[in-house]
Coordinates of C-alpha atoms in Angstrom, one line a residue:
X1 CA 11.4 142.4 -110.5
X2 CA 8.9 142.5 -108.2
X3 CA 5.7 144.1 -108.4
X4 CA 6.2 146.2 -105.5
X5 CA 5.8 149.9 -104.7
X6 CA 9.2 150.8 -107.3
X7 CA 7.6 148.1 -109.8
X8 CA 4.3 149.0 -109.9
X9 CA 5.1 152.4 -110.4
X10 CA 7.9 152.4 -112.9
X11 CA 6.4 149.6 -115.2
X12 CA 3.2 151.9 -115.2
X13 CA 5.6 155.2 -116.5
X14 CA 7.6 153.0 -119.0
X15 CA 4.5 151.3 -119.7
X16 CA 2.6 155.3 -120.3
X17 CA 6.6 157.3 -121.7
X18 CA 7.5 154.2 -124.3
X19 CA 5.5 152.9 -127.1
X20 CA 4.7 148.7 -127.6
X21 CA 6.8 149.7 -130.3
X22 CA 9.2 151.1 -129.0
X23 CA 9.5 148.6 -125.5
X24 CA 8.8 145.3 -123.3
X25 CA 7.6 145.7 -120.4
X26 CA 7.2 143.2 -118.0
X27 CA 7.5 142.7 -114.7
X28 CA 8.2 139.3 -112.8
X29 CA 6.2 138.8 -108.3
X30 CA 5.6 135.5 -107.2
X31 CA 2.4 137.5 -106.0
X32 CA -0.2 139.2 -108.4
X33 CA -0.8 141.9 -106.8
X34 CA 1.1 145.2 -104.9
X35 CA 0.3 145.1 -101.1
X36 CA -0.3 149.0 -100.1
X37 CA 1.9 148.4 -96.8
X38 CA 0.4 151.0 -95.0
X39 CA -3.3 150.3 -94.8
X40 CA -1.9 146.5 -93.0
X41 CA -2.7 147.5 -89.5
X42 CA -6.6 149.2 -90.6
X43 CA -7.0 146.3 -92.9
X44 CA -6.2 144.0 -90.0
X45 CA -8.3 146.0 -87.0
X46 CA -11.6 145.1 -89.5
X47 CA -11.7 149.5 -90.2
X48 CA -9.8 148.4 -94.4
X49 CA -11.6 145.4 -96.7
X50 CA -8.0 142.8 -96.6
X51 CA -9.0 143.5 -100.7
X52 CA -9.0 146.9 -100.8
X53 CA -4.9 147.4 -99.3
X54 CA -4.0 145.9 -102.9
X55 CA -3.9 146.6 -106.5
X56 CA -4.2 143.8 -108.8
X57 CA -0.9 143.8 -110.8
X58 CA -3.0 143.1 -114.3
X59 CA -5.5 145.5 -114.2
X60 CA -3.0 147.9 -113.6
X61 CA -0.5 147.3 -115.8
X62 CA -2.0 147.0 -119.2
X63 CA 0.5 147.5 -121.2
X64 CA 3.2 145.9 -119.0
X65 CA 4.2 141.7 -119.7
X66 CA 3.4 140.4 -116.0
X67 CA 4.1 136.8 -115.0
X68 CA 3.5 135.1 -112.1
X69 CA 6.9 133.6 -110.9
X70 CA 10.1 134.2 -109.0
X71 CA 13.3 135.7 -110.0
X72 CA 15.6 133.3 -109.0
X73 CA 19.4 134.4 -110.8
X74 CA 20.5 137.0 -112.0
X75 CA 23.2 137.1 -114.1
X76 CA 23.2 140.4 -115.3
X77 CA 26.9 139.9 -117.3
X78 CA 25.2 137.9 -119.4
X79 CA 22.2 140.8 -118.7
X80 CA 19.6 136.7 -117.8
X81 CA 18.1 137.1 -115.0
X82 CA 16.0 133.3 -114.4
X83 CA 12.9 133.4 -113.4
X84 CA 10.7 130.2 -111.8
X85 CA 7.1 130.1 -112.9
X86 CA 4.9 129.4 -110.2
X87 CA 3.7 125.3 -111.3
X88 CA 6.4 124.6 -114.4
X89 CA 10.1 124.4 -115.0
X90 CA 12.5 127.6 -114.8
X91 CA 13.1 129.7 -117.7
X92 CA 16.0 132.3 -118.6
X93 CA 14.7 135.8 -119.9
X94 CA 17.4 138.4 -121.4
X95 CA 17.0 141.9 -120.8
X96 CA 18.3 145.4 -121.6
X97 CA 17.5 147.2 -118.5
X98 CA 16.6 145.3 -114.9
X99 CA 15.2 146.6 -112.2
X100 CA 16.1 145.1 -109.6
X101 CA 13.3 145.8 -106.5
X102 CA 12.2 142.4 -105.0
X103 CA 11.9 144.6 -101.8
X104 CA 12.9 143.7 -98.0
X105 CA 12.1 140.6 -95.9
X106 CA 11.5 141.0 -91.6
X107 CA 15.3 140.7 -90.4
X108 CA 14.7 138.3 -87.5
X109 CA 17.8 137.1 -85.5
X110 CA 18.4 133.2 -84.6
X111 CA 16.2 133.5 -81.4
X112 CA 14.3 130.0 -79.9
X113 CA 11.5 129.7 -80.5
X114 CA 10.9 132.1 -82.7
X115 CA 10.6 130.5 -85.8
X116 CA 8.2 127.8 -84.6
X117 CA 5.3 131.1 -82.6
X118 CA 6.2 134.5 -83.4
X119 CA 4.5 135.7 -86.4
X120 CA 5.5 139.0 -88.9
X121 CA 3.5 142.0 -90.2
X122 CA 4.9 142.4 -93.3
X123 CA 2.1 140.1 -96.0
X124 CA -1.6 140.7 -96.3
X125 CA -1.4 137.2 -95.9
X126 CA 0.1 137.9 -91.9
X127 CA -2.1 140.2 -91.2
X128 CA -5.5 138.4 -92.0
X129 CA -3.7 135.5 -89.8
X130 CA -3.2 137.8 -87.0
X131 CA -7.0 139.7 -86.9
X132 CA -8.3 135.9 -87.2
X133 CA -6.0 134.5 -84.5
X134 CA -6.5 137.9 -82.2
X135 CA -10.4 137.2 -82.2
X136 CA -9.4 133.3 -81.6
X137 CA -8.1 133.7 -78.5
X138 CA -10.8 136.2 -77.3
X139 CA -13.3 133.2 -77.9
X140 CA -10.8 130.7 -76.1
X141 CA -10.5 132.7 -73.9
X142 CA -14.2 133.3 -72.8
X143 CA -14.4 129.4 -73.4
X144 CA -12.1 127.8 -70.9
X145 CA -12.6 127.9 -66.8
X146 CA -8.9 128.0 -66.7
X147 CA -7.3 130.9 -65.4
X148 CA -3.6 129.9 -66.7
X149 CA -5.5 129.3 -69.8
X150 CA -6.9 132.4 -70.2
X151 CA -4.4 134.1 -69.8
X152 CA -2.4 132.9 -71.8
X153 CA -5.3 133.3 -74.6
X154 CA -5.3 136.7 -73.6
X155 CA -1.3 137.7 -73.6
X156 CA -0.3 139.3 -76.5
X157 CA 3.7 140.2 -77.8
X158 CA 4.9 142.7 -80.9
X159 CA 8.7 143.3 -80.3
X160 CA 9.9 146.4 -82.2
X161 CA 8.5 149.8 -82.2
X162 CA 8.9 150.8 -84.6
X163 CA 5.7 152.0 -87.5
X164 CA 5.0 148.7 -87.7
X165 CA 4.6 147.7 -84.3
X166 CA 2.9 151.0 -83.4
X167 CA 0.6 150.7 -85.6
X168 CA 0.0 146.8 -85.5
X169 CA -0.3 146.8 -82.0
X170 CA -2.0 149.7 -81.1
X171 CA -5.1 148.8 -83.7
X172 CA -5.2 144.6 -82.8
X173 CA -5.8 146.7 -79.1
X174 CA -8.6 148.7 -80.2
X175 CA -10.4 145.9 -82.2
X176 CA -10.2 144.1 -79.3
X177 CA -10.9 146.5 -76.9
X178 CA -14.0 146.7 -79.1
X179 CA -15.3 143.4 -79.6
X180 CA -15.2 143.3 -75.4
X181 CA -18.7 144.8 -75.6
X182 CA -20.3 140.9 -77.5
X183 CA -17.7 138.7 -74.5
X184 CA -19.7 139.8 -71.5
X185 CA -17.2 137.0 -69.9
X186 CA -14.4 139.2 -70.6
X187 CA -13.2 142.3 -69.5
X188 CA -10.3 145.3 -70.3
X189 CA -8.1 144.5 -67.6
X190 CA -7.9 140.3 -68.4
X191 CA -6.0 141.5 -71.9
X192 CA -2.1 141.9 -71.4
X193 CA -0.4 143.9 -74.0
X194 CA 3.9 144.1 -74.1
X195 CA 6.0 146.0 -76.5
X196 CA 9.2 145.2 -76.4
X197 CA 11.8 147.2 -77.7
X198 CA 15.8 147.0 -77.6
X199 CA 16.4 150.6 -77.6
X200 CA 15.4 153.7 -75.9
X201 CA 12.6 155.3 -78.0
X202 CA 9.6 154.0 -80.3
X203 CA 8.7 155.9 -83.2
X204 CA 12.1 158.1 -83.7
X205 CA 11.0 158.9 -86.9
X206 CA 8.2 161.3 -86.0
X207 CA 10.5 163.1 -83.0
X208 CA 11.6 162.5 -79.9
X209 CA 8.6 164.5 -78.1
X210 CA 6.2 162.4 -80.2
X211 CA 7.8 159.7 -79.0
X212 CA 7.1 160.5 -75.6
X213 CA 3.7 161.7 -76.6
X214 CA 3.2 157.7 -78.0
X215 CA 4.1 156.2 -75.1
X216 CA 2.2 157.9 -72.7
X217 CA -1.5 157.7 -74.5
X218 CA -0.1 153.3 -75.1
X219 CA 1.0 153.5 -71.4
X220 CA -2.5 154.9 -70.5
X221 CA -4.4 152.7 -72.7
X222 CA -2.7 149.6 -70.2
X223 CA -0.5 149.0 -72.3
X224 CA 2.9 146.8 -71.0
X225 CA 5.8 148.9 -72.6
X226 CA 9.4 147.3 -72.5
X227 CA 12.4 149.8 -73.7
X228 CA 16.2 148.5 -73.6
X229 CA 14.4 144.9 -73.3
X230 CA 15.0 142.0 -75.7
X231 CA 13.2 139.0 -76.4
X232 CA 15.8 136.2 -75.5
X233 CA 13.2 133.0 -76.0
X234 CA 9.7 132.0 -76.8
X235 CA 10.3 128.1 -77.0
X236 CA 7.0 126.4 -75.8
X237 CA 5.1 130.2 -76.1
X238 CA 7.0 130.7 -73.0
X239 CA 8.4 134.3 -73.8
X240 CA 11.5 135.2 -71.8
X241 CA 13.5 139.0 -71.7
X242 CA 16.2 140.2 -71.2
X243 CA 14.7 141.9 -68.1
X244 CA 14.4 138.9 -66.5
X245 CA 9.7 138.6 -66.9
X246 CA 8.8 135.4 -68.2
X247 CA 5.2 134.3 -68.0
X248 CA 3.4 132.8 -71.7
X249 CA 2.3 133.9 -74.3
X250 CA -0.1 132.7 -77.6
X251 CA 0.2 134.8 -79.9
X252 CA 4.2 137.3 -80.4
X253 CA 3.8 138.8 -83.0
X254 CA 8.3 140.5 -84.5
X255 CA 8.4 143.5 -86.5
X256 CA 11.6 144.2 -85.4
X257 CA 12.5 146.1 -88.6
X258 CA 13.4 144.8 -91.9
X259 CA 16.9 143.9 -94.2
X260 CA 17.1 143.1 -98.2
X261 CA 15.4 140.2 -99.9
X262 CA 18.0 137.0 -99.9
X263 CA 17.6 136.2 -103.6
X264 CA 19.8 139.3 -104.3
X265 CA 22.9 136.9 -102.5
X266 CA 22.2 135.1 -106.7
X267 CA 23.3 138.5 -108.5
X268 CA 26.3 139.2 -109.9
X269 CA 25.3 142.6 -108.9
X270 CA 27.3 144.7 -106.0
X271 CA 26.1 145.2 -102.7
X272 CA 26.8 147.4 -98.9
X273 CA 28.1 145.2 -96.2
X274 CA 24.1 145.8 -95.3
X275 CA 23.5 143.4 -98.2
X276 CA 22.0 146.4 -100.3
X277 CA 22.5 146.9 -103.8
X278 CA 24.8 150.3 -104.2
X279 CA 23.6 152.3 -106.4
X280 CA 24.0 156.4 -107.5
X281 CA 21.6 159.1 -106.5
X282 CA 20.6 158.6 -110.4
X283 CA 19.5 155.1 -109.4
X284 CA 21.6 153.0 -111.5
X285 CA 23.6 149.9 -109.8
X286 CA 27.2 151.6 -109.0
X287 CA 31.0 149.4 -108.6
X288 CA 32.7 150.4 -105.6
X289 CA 35.1 151.7 -107.8
X290 CA 32.4 154.7 -109.1
X291 CA 31.7 152.6 -112.4
X292 CA 28.3 152.5 -113.9
X293 CA 26.7 148.4 -114.1
X294 CA 25.2 149.8 -117.3
X295 CA 21.3 148.4 -117.7
X296 CA 20.9 147.9 -114.1
X297 CA 18.9 149.8 -111.3
X298 CA 17.4 149.4 -107.8
X299 CA 15.2 151.6 -105.7
X300 CA 12.6 151.4 -102.7
X301 CA 14.4 148.9 -99.4
X302 CA 16.6 146.8 -101.3
X303 CA 18.4 149.6 -102.1
X304 CA 21.1 152.3 -101.0
X305 CA 19.9 155.4 -102.0
X306 CA 21.9 158.4 -101.2
X307 CA 19.4 160.7 -100.1
X308 CA 21.2 164.3 -101.2
X309 CA 18.9 166.8 -99.3
X310 CA 20.7 165.6 -95.5
X311 CA 23.5 167.3 -94.2
X312 CA 25.9 164.3 -93.9
X313 CA 27.7 163.5 -96.6
X314 CA 27.1 159.6 -96.8
X315 CA 23.1 159.3 -95.2
X316 CA 20.7 157.4 -97.5
X317 CA 17.4 157.2 -97.9
X318 CA 14.9 155.1 -95.3
X319 CA 13.5 152.6 -97.0
X320 CA 10.4 154.1 -96.4
X321 CA 6.8 154.6 -99.1
X322 CA 7.5 158.1 -99.4
X323 CA 11.0 157.8 -101.7
X324 CA 9.8 154.0 -102.8
X325 CA 7.0 155.6 -104.7
X326 CA 9.4 159.0 -105.7
X327 CA 11.9 156.4 -106.8
X328 CA 10.2 154.7 -108.7
X329 CA 9.1 157.4 -111.2
X330 CA 13.2 158.7 -111.7
X331 CA 13.8 155.7 -111.9
X332 CA 11.5 155.4 -115.1
X333 CA 11.9 158.8 -116.4
X334 CA 15.7 157.9 -116.2
X335 CA 15.6 154.9 -118.3
X336 CA 13.5 157.0 -121.3
X337 CA 16.2 159.4 -120.2
X338 CA 18.8 157.0 -121.5
X339 CA 16.9 155.6 -124.2
X340 CA 16.2 158.5 -125.9
X341 CA 20.3 159.4 -125.6
X342 CA 20.5 161.8 -122.7
X343 CA 21.7 161.5 -119.6
X344 CA 19.9 160.4 -116.2
X345 CA 18.9 163.1 -113.7
X346 CA 19.5 162.6 -109.6
X347 CA 16.3 161.4 -107.3
X348 CA 16.4 164.7 -104.7
X349 CA 13.3 164.3 -102.2
X350 CA 13.1 165.9 -99.1
X351 CA 11.6 163.6 -96.3
X352 CA 8.5 165.4 -95.7
X353 CA 7.4 164.2 -92.3
X354 CA 5.8 160.7 -91.0
X355 CA 2.4 160.1 -89.9
X356 CA 1.1 157.5 -87.7
X357 CA -2.3 155.8 -86.4
X358 CA -2.4 154.4 -83.3
X359 CA -6.2 152.9 -83.5
X360 CA -9.1 154.6 -84.2
X361 CA -9.3 158.5 -84.2
X362 CA -6.0 157.9 -82.0
X363 CA -2.4 159.2 -84.3
X364 CA 0.8 161.2 -83.8
X365 CA 2.5 162.6 -87.5
X366 CA 5.4 165.2 -87.1
X367 CA 4.4 166.6 -91.5
X368 CA 7.0 169.8 -92.5
X369 CA 7.9 170.6 -88.8
X370 CA 4.5 171.4 -87.8
X371 CA 3.5 168.4 -85.3
X372 CA 0.3 166.5 -84.6
X373 CA -1.7 164.1 -82.3
X374 CA -4.6 163.2 -80.8
X375 CA -7.9 163.4 -83.6
X376 CA -6.3 165.7 -86.2
X377 CA -2.9 163.7 -86.3
X378 CA -4.9 160.1 -87.0
X379 CA -7.3 162.2 -89.3
X380 CA -4.2 163.7 -92.0
X381 CA -2.8 159.5 -91.3
X382 CA -5.0 158.5 -93.4
X383 CA -5.7 161.7 -95.8
X384 CA -1.4 161.5 -96.6
X385 CA -2.7 157.2 -96.9
X386 CA -5.8 157.1 -98.7
X387 CA -3.8 160.1 -101.3
X388 CA -1.0 157.6 -101.8
X389 CA -2.6 154.0 -102.1
X390 CA -2.4 153.4 -106.4
X391 CA -5.9 153.7 -108.7
X392 CA -8.7 155.2 -108.2
X393 CA -10.4 152.1 -108.0
X394 CA -9.0 151.4 -105.0
X395 CA -9.2 154.9 -103.2
X396 CA -13.1 155.1 -103.8
X397 CA -13.7 151.8 -102.4
X398 CA -11.0 152.5 -99.3
X399 CA -13.0 155.6 -99.1
X400 CA -16.6 153.8 -98.8
X401 CA -14.9 151.5 -96.5
X402 CA -14.1 154.4 -93.8
X403 CA -17.7 155.6 -94.4
X404 CA -19.5 153.1 -93.6
X405 CA -17.8 152.7 -90.8
X406 CA -19.0 156.2 -89.2
X407 CA -21.6 154.5 -89.5
X408 CA -22.2 150.6 -88.8
X409 CA -19.9 148.6 -85.7
X410 CA -16.2 146.9 -87.4
X411 CA -16.9 143.2 -87.6
X412 CA -15.5 141.2 -85.2
X413 CA -15.5 137.8 -86.0
X414 CA -12.4 134.9 -87.1
X415 CA -12.3 133.4 -90.2
X416 CA -9.9 131.0 -88.6
X417 CA -11.2 128.3 -91.2
X418 CA -9.5 130.7 -94.0
X419 CA -5.8 129.4 -92.5
X420 CA -7.0 125.7 -92.6
X421 CA -10.1 125.6 -95.2
X422 CA -9.5 121.4 -96.0
X423 CA -9.7 120.2 -92.6
X424 CA -13.1 120.1 -92.3
X425 CA -13.9 118.4 -95.6
X426 CA -10.8 115.8 -94.6
X427 CA -12.1 114.5 -91.6
X428 CA -15.2 113.8 -92.9
X429 CA -14.1 112.0 -96.5
X430 CA -13.3 108.0 -95.4
X431 CA -9.8 107.0 -96.6
X432 CA -9.0 104.4 -99.5

């Protein structure tokens, strides 16, 4: 269940280690592709073609049965999953082993106006929309004579100071500043970029000093950083913060964390207090009494997997692509071991560090205790993620995109009609 990092890598490894007469591997996901989420900021900024940040499931999983649908219910007591296709009635699929890996969704709060005016940054569709929307706001600001409309159009608010928020903010600000060369009516000091973070620090994964360096770099670029501040309302696009500030904004991006996929509510598998599926280090689902749920496996963002390399005994693996890819491979190997009568092995991986891009030629990194910033960190960020994205096809295409960007300026044109493609057609078609 799920065609993300865990689903793709686990299915690929299972199909390679088990012959067609030994097992049938079925992958169910409503999307026909796996999205490599670390590349979403670069896709939004125009550094990479959006098509090159996704991996087609049917192309990579040639030995698997791929179903374009959504698992709406899991009854593991019967070993049956209910699958609802994109079109058509739902059907039940029986299984011997199930890998539950639907991933996570944006962790939102009941904030007035958030549902109506904000957008997340977790899917390729959201990344494309945000890019078009930001460029469209520049067009609005360059066209209007009204000062209030221009200020509103040029105000961009990002909520959340983790990886997604910082990289999205930095890349979009970098792209917008680059685009201003084609807008003689506008200047960089007219744009207002605001980061709202509820805690005292940003990018905690790269260490306190690297987080402080990131804050300094963003401040030098004129970005307004509000630490220990919460978004309290954005009704009608008017942002109200807990520090008392209030201002209108046409762009509100919510990147304040993730939570397990809500579909897990429709399963009979054990979960912890945060809604994650409880697992052993072997990635087998485990009950509160410590007994193993035979035939049930999980990994990735939706799973609570013990971190055997951490100093704290109750530590869990962080919800990152670094763990998800390695967990998927261990999970697949453990399923093969169980099928062949051997004992599964525990997942053990020491976190190698973290890298984050802050726009073109800018970044921070902490890898194996070595701290880098600026151009070296940016280069390491690109190198690491290029090596991680699945398939040679996508690696080559990404490298070609980056190489062309060395000689050609990036595209800064809005394709806003993508979001309402039938509007112009319906306007000219007479009603019957």
